[in-house]
Amino acid sequence: MVVVRTSRPELESDFPAGTLELIRNGVETFGYSVEVSGDDVKIELNPDRLDLCSLDSLVESLRIFYSSGTANDKFKFHRNSIFSASPEAYGLRSVVGTLIARGKPIGSGLQRLITYQEKIHDTVGKGRSLSSIGIHDMDNIVLPFSMSSEENQITRMTTYDGMDGTLQDILEKHEVGRKYASLIPSPTHSPVIRDAEGRIMSVPPVVNGVVSRIAGSTRNFVVDVTGTDIQAVKNSMFLLARSFSCMRYSVELFPVLSNGQKCNLEKFHLRDVRISQGSIEKALGTRISTRESMNALKKMGYLPPSGRSSDPPRVPGYRIDVMGEIDAIEDIMKAVGLSNIPERAMHLSTTGESDNARDFAQLCRTVLAGAGLQETKSFAITSEKFFRGIGSNSGYEVLNPKSEESSVLRDKLYPNMLNLLRINKRRPLPQRIFEIGDVVSGGTQETHLCVMIEDSISDFSVIRKEMDYFIGRIAAGEVTVHGSPVAGLIGGRCGTIKLDGKGIGVIGEVHPETLERFELQNPVSMMEITLEKLYFNGPV
């Protein structure tokens, strides 16, 4: 999930009256959640609609939807670039693009712009590896600008925050230098962007220079987007252009150059998407006129056909999530409203019956809830960072994740539960929670049960008591614990749970280093059991 944070004062000063209520109204249609605590406003969105992860773009999309207006992004497309690169520079960052935004001083919108820039870096740019964005004050530089490959030991620059030194100094000593230096493929040279007077604007994908530093008084922006993937660069440009447009800036887009080959962006904006009326009605399960479906798409930011009414609607370039007919149909469903689509009985040739394994899982829930534990739920596709120092053997990872939060398929539950305790660490103790969920271990899908207790005293004896209570009411047989190492737990205070000599799970106290990694200060004990192994022992 992607989180956008704002405040009541910001919404009241920078946006039209009633914007907070407008945001609340859009929860069901646009699929996000809103949490208001005092003056703080937190909006949590799915990463598929990255254009909505800009607060300005979200508010504009809501305005179009509820006012039946029309998207008014009027980008100006140029056929010639103002950004060039040397052959050696293309070997370091093979794709370059540019956009310009002109308007009033950005003021308090500066922080929103920088925050959205980083969200694009983390999602589309995959941590700046596929694409990175440099935003500059156009009034402080001279166009055009160019990128060349320069020696780290010789070239000197001053960063946006005042550090002066050679490129080597900056890559080794500056915070962002150390973080992103590995993205530059050469150990001796770096890509350097200079303006027409030779002043350094940035070293992509690492850091900007002081010459073009932006501030609240900046009114005219020039943006360089460099990367290694042309699609990521194009998507980054359209998303940022949309955000500028919603802040009422006039936006100019210049061609993308991939190893010197020019690609004009105009053909990727307002592209046609063909939708058959039969496909719409099949997905919705009800009849809907062509006029109604076109109106629904218009409310979702599509533009009407450029010619005859029978022509397909046009998709803005920043709607990078729309790849075909089914995506447009999903937008129609959202605009119509799922609650407005009539229910109808499904015609099946079979009769359903209860699944024994799921019944057993429900019995486990009942026993644990009766013991005073609270059930939690987390996603099977989760963040790789939760497994650092613990390890994962699911054998599966997401090759092109929308965000870091959805990058691996989990093989155990307790890292997710530790993260849940981290999120709720301000809640009073004890925290007594459990989860029953799917994992993939060694390439096999399993259902696991995890019980976790955080308290001022939560040692092995505490979780052992919970284990004996639970298994004693669920299965027949002799329960023992055999000491063995478990990743993330304290050696000598953890082991394998065995039922009649067969391993069914693990139990123990969470290691202090693991607690520190999840920012937890209190002791935590846990057990995790494979339900299939418990189920086949037979309920009591």
XYZ file of C-alpha atoms in Angstrom:
540
model
C 0.000 0.000 0.000
C 1.068 3.597 -0.637
C 0.443 6.173 2.086
C -0.256 9.850 1.399
C -0.140 12.125 4.442
C -1.597 15.611 4.716
C -3.295 17.789 7.335
C -6.470 19.764 7.812
C -4.582 23.110 7.633
C -2.939 22.087 4.327
C -6.253 20.972 2.829
C -7.924 24.197 3.952
C -5.158 26.517 2.670
C -4.112 24.818 -0.597
C -7.348 23.216 -1.820
C -10.998 24.273 -2.304
C -13.381 24.245 0.657
C -14.842 20.810 1.420
C -11.824 18.863 0.094
C -11.595 16.597 3.162
C -15.243 15.605 2.771
C -14.617 15.039 -0.941
C -11.733 12.689 -0.087
C -13.949 10.796 2.363
C -16.668 10.419 -0.269
C -14.295 8.768 -2.732
C -13.270 5.877 -0.486
C -15.534 3.228 -2.030
C -15.197 4.321 -5.658
C -11.424 4.779 -5.798
C -10.539 2.038 -3.316
C -8.541 3.730 -0.577
C -8.899 4.291 3.161
C -8.849 7.572 5.103
C -7.825 7.971 8.734
C -8.208 11.362 10.459
C -6.574 11.924 13.841
C -6.763 15.519 15.045
C -5.267 17.625 12.251
C -3.446 14.660 10.672
C -4.972 12.993 7.611
C -3.652 9.648 6.343
C -4.780 8.217 2.985
C -3.773 4.634 2.145
C -4.038 3.649 -1.522
C -3.452 0.576 -3.653
C -0.257 0.997 -5.710
C -2.052 0.230 -9.009
C -3.299 3.847 -9.346
C 0.015 5.648 -8.963
C -1.440 8.856 -10.385
C -3.668 9.090 -7.283
C -0.639 8.884 -4.986
C -0.150 12.597 -5.663
C -2.517 14.489 -3.357
C -3.090 17.138 -6.036
C -3.943 14.497 -8.639
C -6.233 12.640 -6.219
C -8.218 15.796 -5.416
C -8.486 16.672 -9.119
C -9.698 13.139 -9.974
C -12.343 13.379 -7.253
C -13.422 16.793 -8.556
C -13.893 15.380 -12.069
C -15.836 12.392 -10.739
C -18.272 14.284 -8.524
C -18.731 17.372 -10.719
C -19.097 15.409 -13.972
C -16.298 17.571 -15.337
C -13.653 16.683 -17.893
C -9.939 16.078 -17.432
C -8.231 19.282 -18.520
C -4.599 18.201 -18.836
C -3.388 20.142 -21.857
C 0.186 19.056 -22.280
C 2.276 20.665 -24.982
C 4.394 18.134 -26.858
C 7.659 19.127 -28.531
C 9.298 17.228 -31.373
C 12.861 18.242 -30.547
C 14.691 17.579 -27.285
C 16.511 20.106 -25.091
C 18.482 17.275 -23.445
C 21.409 15.530 -25.119
C 23.874 12.887 -23.977
C 27.262 11.618 -25.079
C 27.718 7.997 -26.207
C 29.703 7.295 -23.007
C 26.873 8.744 -20.870
C 24.340 6.479 -22.569
C 26.446 3.589 -21.330
C 25.663 4.730 -17.769
C 22.015 5.886 -18.155
C 20.671 4.739 -21.512
C 17.350 6.662 -21.509
C 16.818 10.410 -20.953
C 13.724 12.622 -21.022
C 12.685 16.162 -20.116
C 9.613 18.146 -19.123
C 9.033 21.790 -18.209
C 6.360 23.161 -15.855
C 5.588 26.888 -15.656
C 3.356 28.633 -13.139
C 3.181 30.478 -9.846
C 5.621 30.039 -6.909
C 5.041 26.536 -5.592
C 5.011 27.533 -1.905
C 3.738 24.812 0.420
C 3.231 22.475 -2.555
C 7.006 21.908 -2.648
C 6.937 19.171 -0.035
C 4.062 17.402 -1.831
C 6.062 17.509 -5.059
C 9.204 16.057 -3.465
C 7.201 13.379 -1.644
C 5.509 12.311 -4.880
C 8.867 12.290 -6.666
C 10.142 9.749 -4.129
C 6.991 7.634 -4.490
C 7.637 7.430 -8.237
C 11.270 6.516 -7.513
C 10.194 3.674 -5.214
C 7.472 2.260 -7.493
C 7.959 2.922 -11.203
C 11.678 3.568 -10.780
C 12.293 0.476 -8.631
C 14.481 2.390 -6.200
C 15.863 4.662 -8.985
C 17.340 1.705 -10.886
C 14.889 1.888 -13.821
C 14.207 5.626 -13.689
C 15.112 8.623 -11.558
C 13.887 12.214 -11.505
C 15.836 15.443 -11.066
C 13.727 18.583 -10.493
C 15.428 21.934 -11.082
C 14.680 25.664 -10.860
C 14.655 26.633 -14.542
C 15.255 30.325 -13.779
C 18.668 29.505 -12.257
C 20.081 27.620 -15.254
C 20.536 28.108 -18.978
C 18.983 25.643 -21.455
C 19.684 23.342 -23.209
C 21.483 20.857 -20.965
C 23.537 17.751 -21.602
C 24.785 14.599 -19.898
C 28.338 13.319 -20.126
C 30.466 10.660 -18.446
C 33.023 12.255 -16.088
C 35.793 10.944 -13.852
C 34.871 10.578 -10.190
C 38.340 11.580 -8.971
C 38.511 14.789 -11.019
C 35.051 16.374 -11.316
C 33.976 18.491 -8.346
C 30.488 19.723 -7.429
C 28.438 21.191 -4.598
C 25.312 19.216 -3.734
C 21.890 20.756 -3.138
C 22.505 20.612 0.640
C 25.962 22.207 0.509
C 28.455 19.328 0.473
C 31.464 20.211 -1.696
C 33.856 17.630 -3.073
C 34.776 15.326 -5.912
C 32.195 12.914 -7.251
C 34.113 10.177 -5.433
C 33.763 12.069 -2.135
C 30.033 12.472 -2.644
C 29.462 8.836 -3.605
C 31.385 7.627 -0.554
C 30.445 10.199 2.112
C 27.086 11.765 1.270
C 24.027 9.918 2.611
C 22.300 9.554 -0.774
C 25.675 8.926 -2.422
C 26.263 5.839 -0.299
C 22.671 4.711 -0.889
C 22.597 4.961 -4.680
C 26.238 4.761 -5.826
C 25.786 1.074 -6.676
C 23.294 2.043 -9.432
C 26.112 3.617 -11.460
C 27.671 0.729 -13.442
C 31.160 2.257 -13.670
C 33.467 2.351 -10.619
C 35.447 5.296 -12.047
C 32.930 7.439 -13.983
C 29.515 8.943 -13.288
C 26.839 10.575 -15.479
C 26.879 14.360 -14.974
C 24.201 16.754 -16.243
C 25.371 20.314 -16.990
C 23.482 23.357 -18.276
C 24.513 25.391 -21.337
C 27.064 27.302 -19.236
C 28.689 24.112 -17.937
C 27.309 24.249 -14.397
C 26.487 20.889 -12.785
C 22.744 20.365 -12.287
C 22.806 16.771 -11.099
C 24.530 13.405 -10.998
C 21.741 10.933 -11.804
C 20.453 8.814 -10.191
C 22.163 10.066 -7.042
C 21.993 13.760 -6.187
C 21.186 17.268 -7.483
C 23.577 20.205 -7.463
C 23.162 23.481 -5.582
C 22.962 25.558 -8.784
C 19.424 24.420 -9.695
C 18.091 23.842 -6.168
C 14.320 24.336 -5.916
C 12.553 26.259 -3.154
C 9.095 27.534 -2.240
C 9.716 30.559 -4.442
C 10.399 28.437 -7.544
C 7.792 29.021 -10.235
C 9.343 27.483 -13.362
C 10.672 23.935 -13.268
C 12.722 21.840 -15.652
C 12.851 18.113 -14.956
C 15.339 15.531 -16.153
C 14.236 11.889 -16.095
C 16.994 9.372 -16.723
C 17.026 5.616 -16.494
C 17.694 2.226 -17.978
C 14.139 1.341 -19.059
C 12.258 3.444 -21.605
C 8.809 2.477 -20.306
C 9.732 3.448 -16.741
C 11.074 6.809 -17.946
C 7.905 7.527 -19.965
C 5.639 6.525 -17.084
C 7.601 8.670 -14.631
C 7.319 11.684 -16.940
C 3.551 11.340 -17.408
C 2.889 10.841 -13.685
C 4.907 13.919 -12.722
C 3.372 15.930 -15.580
C -0.085 15.063 -14.280
C 0.816 16.195 -10.762
C 2.157 19.520 -12.076
C -0.961 19.971 -14.201
C -3.229 19.432 -11.189
C -1.246 22.146 -9.394
C -2.255 24.421 -12.294
C 1.112 24.527 -14.051
C 1.391 24.547 -17.830
C 3.386 21.466 -18.821
C 5.629 20.829 -21.826
C 6.883 17.342 -22.647
C 9.947 16.700 -24.770
C 10.929 13.502 -26.616
C 12.545 10.606 -24.770
C 15.949 9.608 -26.106
C 16.925 5.941 -25.816
C 20.593 5.495 -26.741
C 20.131 8.558 -28.931
C 16.982 7.281 -30.666
C 14.102 9.760 -30.381
C 10.669 8.687 -29.108
C 7.906 11.325 -29.195
C 5.514 11.072 -26.259
C 2.407 12.472 -27.924
C 1.389 9.069 -29.308
C 1.296 7.625 -25.774
C -1.111 10.306 -24.521
C -4.857 9.958 -25.201
C -4.404 6.496 -26.665
C -7.483 4.556 -27.772
C -8.831 1.618 -25.792
C -11.443 -0.490 -27.559
C -14.230 -1.923 -25.411
C -17.057 -4.146 -26.626
C -20.492 -3.612 -25.149
C -20.825 -7.375 -24.749
C -17.700 -7.535 -22.564
C -19.012 -4.732 -20.357
C -22.374 -6.417 -19.848
C -20.738 -9.791 -19.200
C -18.508 -8.309 -16.483
C -21.295 -6.262 -14.868
C -23.941 -8.954 -15.201
C -26.476 -6.377 -16.361
C -27.280 -4.262 -19.408
C -25.755 -0.798 -19.745
C -26.067 1.569 -22.684
C -23.089 2.856 -24.655
C -23.911 6.377 -23.447
C -23.866 5.238 -19.810
C -20.525 3.445 -20.196
C -18.944 6.472 -21.921
C -20.218 8.779 -19.156
C -18.766 6.414 -16.551
C -15.357 6.504 -18.234
C -15.514 10.292 -18.497
C -16.071 10.479 -14.729
C -12.959 8.338 -14.267
C -10.797 10.785 -16.240
C -10.986 9.300 -19.756
C -11.590 11.677 -22.617
C -14.471 11.217 -25.072
C -13.808 9.885 -28.583
C -11.969 12.305 -30.844
C -14.337 11.715 -33.769
C -17.589 9.801 -34.035
C -19.414 8.721 -30.882
C -18.784 5.111 -31.898
C -15.014 5.670 -31.686
C -13.234 4.322 -28.578
C -12.596 6.533 -25.530
C -9.080 7.912 -25.031
C -6.824 7.107 -22.091
C -4.527 9.795 -20.613
C -0.823 8.957 -20.602
C -0.632 9.100 -16.793
C -3.137 6.227 -16.467
C -0.290 3.737 -16.678
C -2.494 1.090 -15.034
C -4.824 0.890 -18.067
C -3.356 -1.720 -20.381
C -6.459 -3.055 -22.102
C -10.196 -3.573 -22.243
C -10.616 -5.197 -18.830
C -8.960 -2.262 -17.043
C -11.401 0.172 -18.645
C -14.317 -2.106 -17.718
C -13.116 -2.082 -14.110
C -13.249 1.731 -14.186
C -16.810 1.560 -15.524
C -17.767 -0.731 -12.637
C -16.237 1.683 -10.124
C -18.008 4.672 -11.653
C -21.374 2.907 -11.770
C -20.844 1.708 -8.196
C -20.801 -1.939 -7.159
C -23.744 -1.279 -4.836
C -25.768 -0.113 -7.852
C -25.194 -3.304 -9.854
C -28.140 -5.672 -9.185
C -27.423 -9.047 -7.637
C -28.360 -12.194 -9.486
C -28.172 -15.864 -8.679
C -25.281 -17.836 -10.163
C -26.368 -20.800 -12.284
C -24.091 -23.687 -11.335
C -24.254 -27.342 -12.277
C -22.912 -28.490 -8.911
C -23.893 -28.276 -5.253
C -21.488 -26.731 -2.775
C -20.481 -28.341 0.479
C -18.339 -27.433 3.447
C -14.561 -27.952 3.163
C -13.223 -30.036 6.045
C -9.860 -28.263 6.193
C -11.548 -24.857 6.396
C -13.913 -26.161 9.067
C -10.855 -27.268 11.047
C -9.275 -23.812 10.651
C -12.504 -22.264 11.921
C -12.429 -24.577 14.941
C -8.874 -23.367 15.652
C -10.084 -19.762 15.494
C -12.833 -20.511 17.984
C -10.416 -22.107 20.463
C -7.891 -19.256 20.230
C -10.531 -16.548 20.473
C -11.853 -18.331 23.562
C -8.361 -18.090 25.052
C -8.499 -14.304 24.716
C -6.398 -13.887 21.567
C -7.313 -11.450 18.798
C -7.220 -12.563 15.161
C -5.201 -10.576 12.630
C -4.842 -10.802 8.849
C -1.958 -9.921 6.532
C -1.193 -10.422 2.849
C 0.513 -13.555 1.516
C 2.511 -11.350 -0.861
C 4.476 -9.113 1.429
C 7.664 -7.076 1.862
C 11.113 -8.598 1.467
C 12.438 -6.368 4.246
C 10.398 -8.289 6.866
C 12.482 -11.405 6.140
C 15.937 -9.803 6.372
C 17.923 -11.697 8.980
C 15.191 -14.360 9.138
C 15.269 -15.760 5.625
C 12.616 -17.175 3.321
C 12.443 -20.434 1.405
C 9.155 -19.953 -0.441
C 11.130 -20.005 -3.685
C 9.007 -17.203 -5.154
C 9.430 -13.468 -5.499
C 7.626 -10.819 -7.535
C 9.835 -9.886 -10.489
C 8.196 -6.524 -11.180
C 6.475 -5.456 -7.925
C 4.303 -2.330 -7.786
C 5.982 -1.480 -4.481
C 8.470 -2.913 -1.971
C 5.499 -3.865 0.210
C 4.506 -6.536 -2.352
C 7.781 -8.116 -3.396
C 7.927 -11.713 -2.023
C 5.620 -14.627 -1.332
C 5.917 -15.483 2.364
C 6.872 -18.915 3.712
C 6.013 -18.123 7.345
C 3.612 -15.863 9.244
C 5.595 -14.491 12.160
C 7.558 -11.759 10.283
C 4.243 -10.178 9.233
C 2.939 -10.423 12.789
C 6.074 -8.770 14.169
C 5.460 -5.915 11.751
C 1.874 -5.670 13.014
C 3.186 -5.344 16.579
C 5.549 -2.624 15.335
C 2.649 -0.686 13.842
C 0.681 -1.050 17.090
C 3.559 -0.567 19.536
C 1.788 2.380 21.159
C -1.141 0.163 22.126
C -1.270 -1.048 25.722
C 0.232 -4.408 26.689
C -0.292 -7.304 26.550
C -0.687 -7.828 22.819
C -2.119 -11.342 22.332
C -2.700 -12.047 18.656
C -2.962 -14.935 16.190
C -3.246 -15.404 12.448
C -4.300 -18.291 10.225
C -3.117 -17.784 6.656
C -1.598 -19.277 3.538
C 2.153 -19.556 2.951
C 4.354 -21.283 0.380
C 7.171 -23.349 1.884
C 9.629 -25.126 -0.373
C 7.271 -24.647 -3.320
C 4.264 -26.157 -1.509
C 1.250 -24.123 -0.372
C 0.353 -24.641 3.283
C -1.951 -23.123 5.873
C -0.129 -21.934 8.979
C -1.317 -20.804 12.382
C 0.810 -18.365 14.375
C 0.273 -17.195 17.943
C 2.296 -14.238 19.219
C 2.373 -12.571 22.641
C 4.081 -9.282 23.479
C 4.216 -8.323 27.146
C 6.572 -7.057 29.822
C 7.177 -10.753 30.578
C 6.743 -13.044 27.578
C 9.164 -15.935 27.812
C 9.139 -19.557 26.675
C 6.906 -20.705 29.534
C 4.222 -18.195 28.501
C 3.967 -19.412 24.917
C 4.373 -23.070 25.992
C 1.270 -22.726 28.143
C -0.678 -21.353 25.165
C 0.583 -24.210 22.996
C -0.454 -26.899 25.481
C -3.900 -25.323 25.888
C -4.477 -25.051 22.137
C -3.218 -28.453 20.966
C -4.861 -30.185 23.935
C -8.259 -29.018 22.682
C -7.623 -29.600 18.983
C -5.739 -32.861 18.526
C -5.018 -36.156 20.251
C -1.466 -37.326 20.904
C 1.699 -36.598 22.864
C 3.062 -33.060 22.469
C 6.789 -32.394 22.970
C 9.248 -29.632 22.166
C 12.715 -30.554 20.884
C 15.398 -27.872 21.078
C 16.554 -26.736 17.631
C 17.571 -23.428 16.026
C 14.791 -21.272 14.531
C 15.600 -18.183 12.446
C 14.865 -14.987 14.343
C 14.454 -16.710 17.736
C 16.813 -17.034 20.723
C 18.994 -20.133 20.623
C 18.324 -22.441 23.567
C 14.863 -20.924 24.048
C 13.247 -22.235 20.882
C 12.599 -25.532 19.205
C 10.441 -27.796 17.073
C 6.916 -28.743 18.181
C 6.314 -32.461 17.732
C 3.047 -34.371 17.937
C 3.559 -38.115 18.420
C 7.145 -37.608 17.245
C 6.278 -35.731 14.032
C 7.286 -32.085 13.586
C 4.296 -29.784 13.186
C 5.756 -26.338 13.903
C 8.170 -24.123 15.846
C 8.044 -22.271 19.170
C 10.238 -19.900 21.157
C 11.264 -16.395 22.212
C 12.021 -13.763 19.571
C 15.689 -12.736 19.475
C 16.551 -9.185 20.690
C 18.175 -8.399 17.313
C 14.926 -9.318 15.574
C 12.955 -7.181 18.035
C 15.290 -4.263 17.342
C 14.836 -4.682 13.615
C 11.078 -4.340 14.092
C 11.508 -1.454 16.582
C 10.002 -3.468 19.472
C 11.133 -2.887 23.053
C 9.191 -5.578 24.913
C 9.746 -9.358 24.924
C 7.815 -11.389 22.355
C 7.192 -15.134 22.273
C 5.531 -17.071 19.457
C 4.578 -20.418 18.007
C 3.815 -21.287 14.383
C 2.140 -24.544 13.357
C 1.354 -26.117 9.981
C -2.386 -26.825 10.203
C -2.333 -29.646 7.644
C 0.041 -31.621 9.896
C -2.195 -30.976 12.876
C -5.413 -31.690 10.986
C -4.350 -35.131 9.804
C -3.753 -36.103 13.408
C -7.514 -35.744 13.779
C -9.541 -33.405 15.985
C -10.238 -34.536 19.514
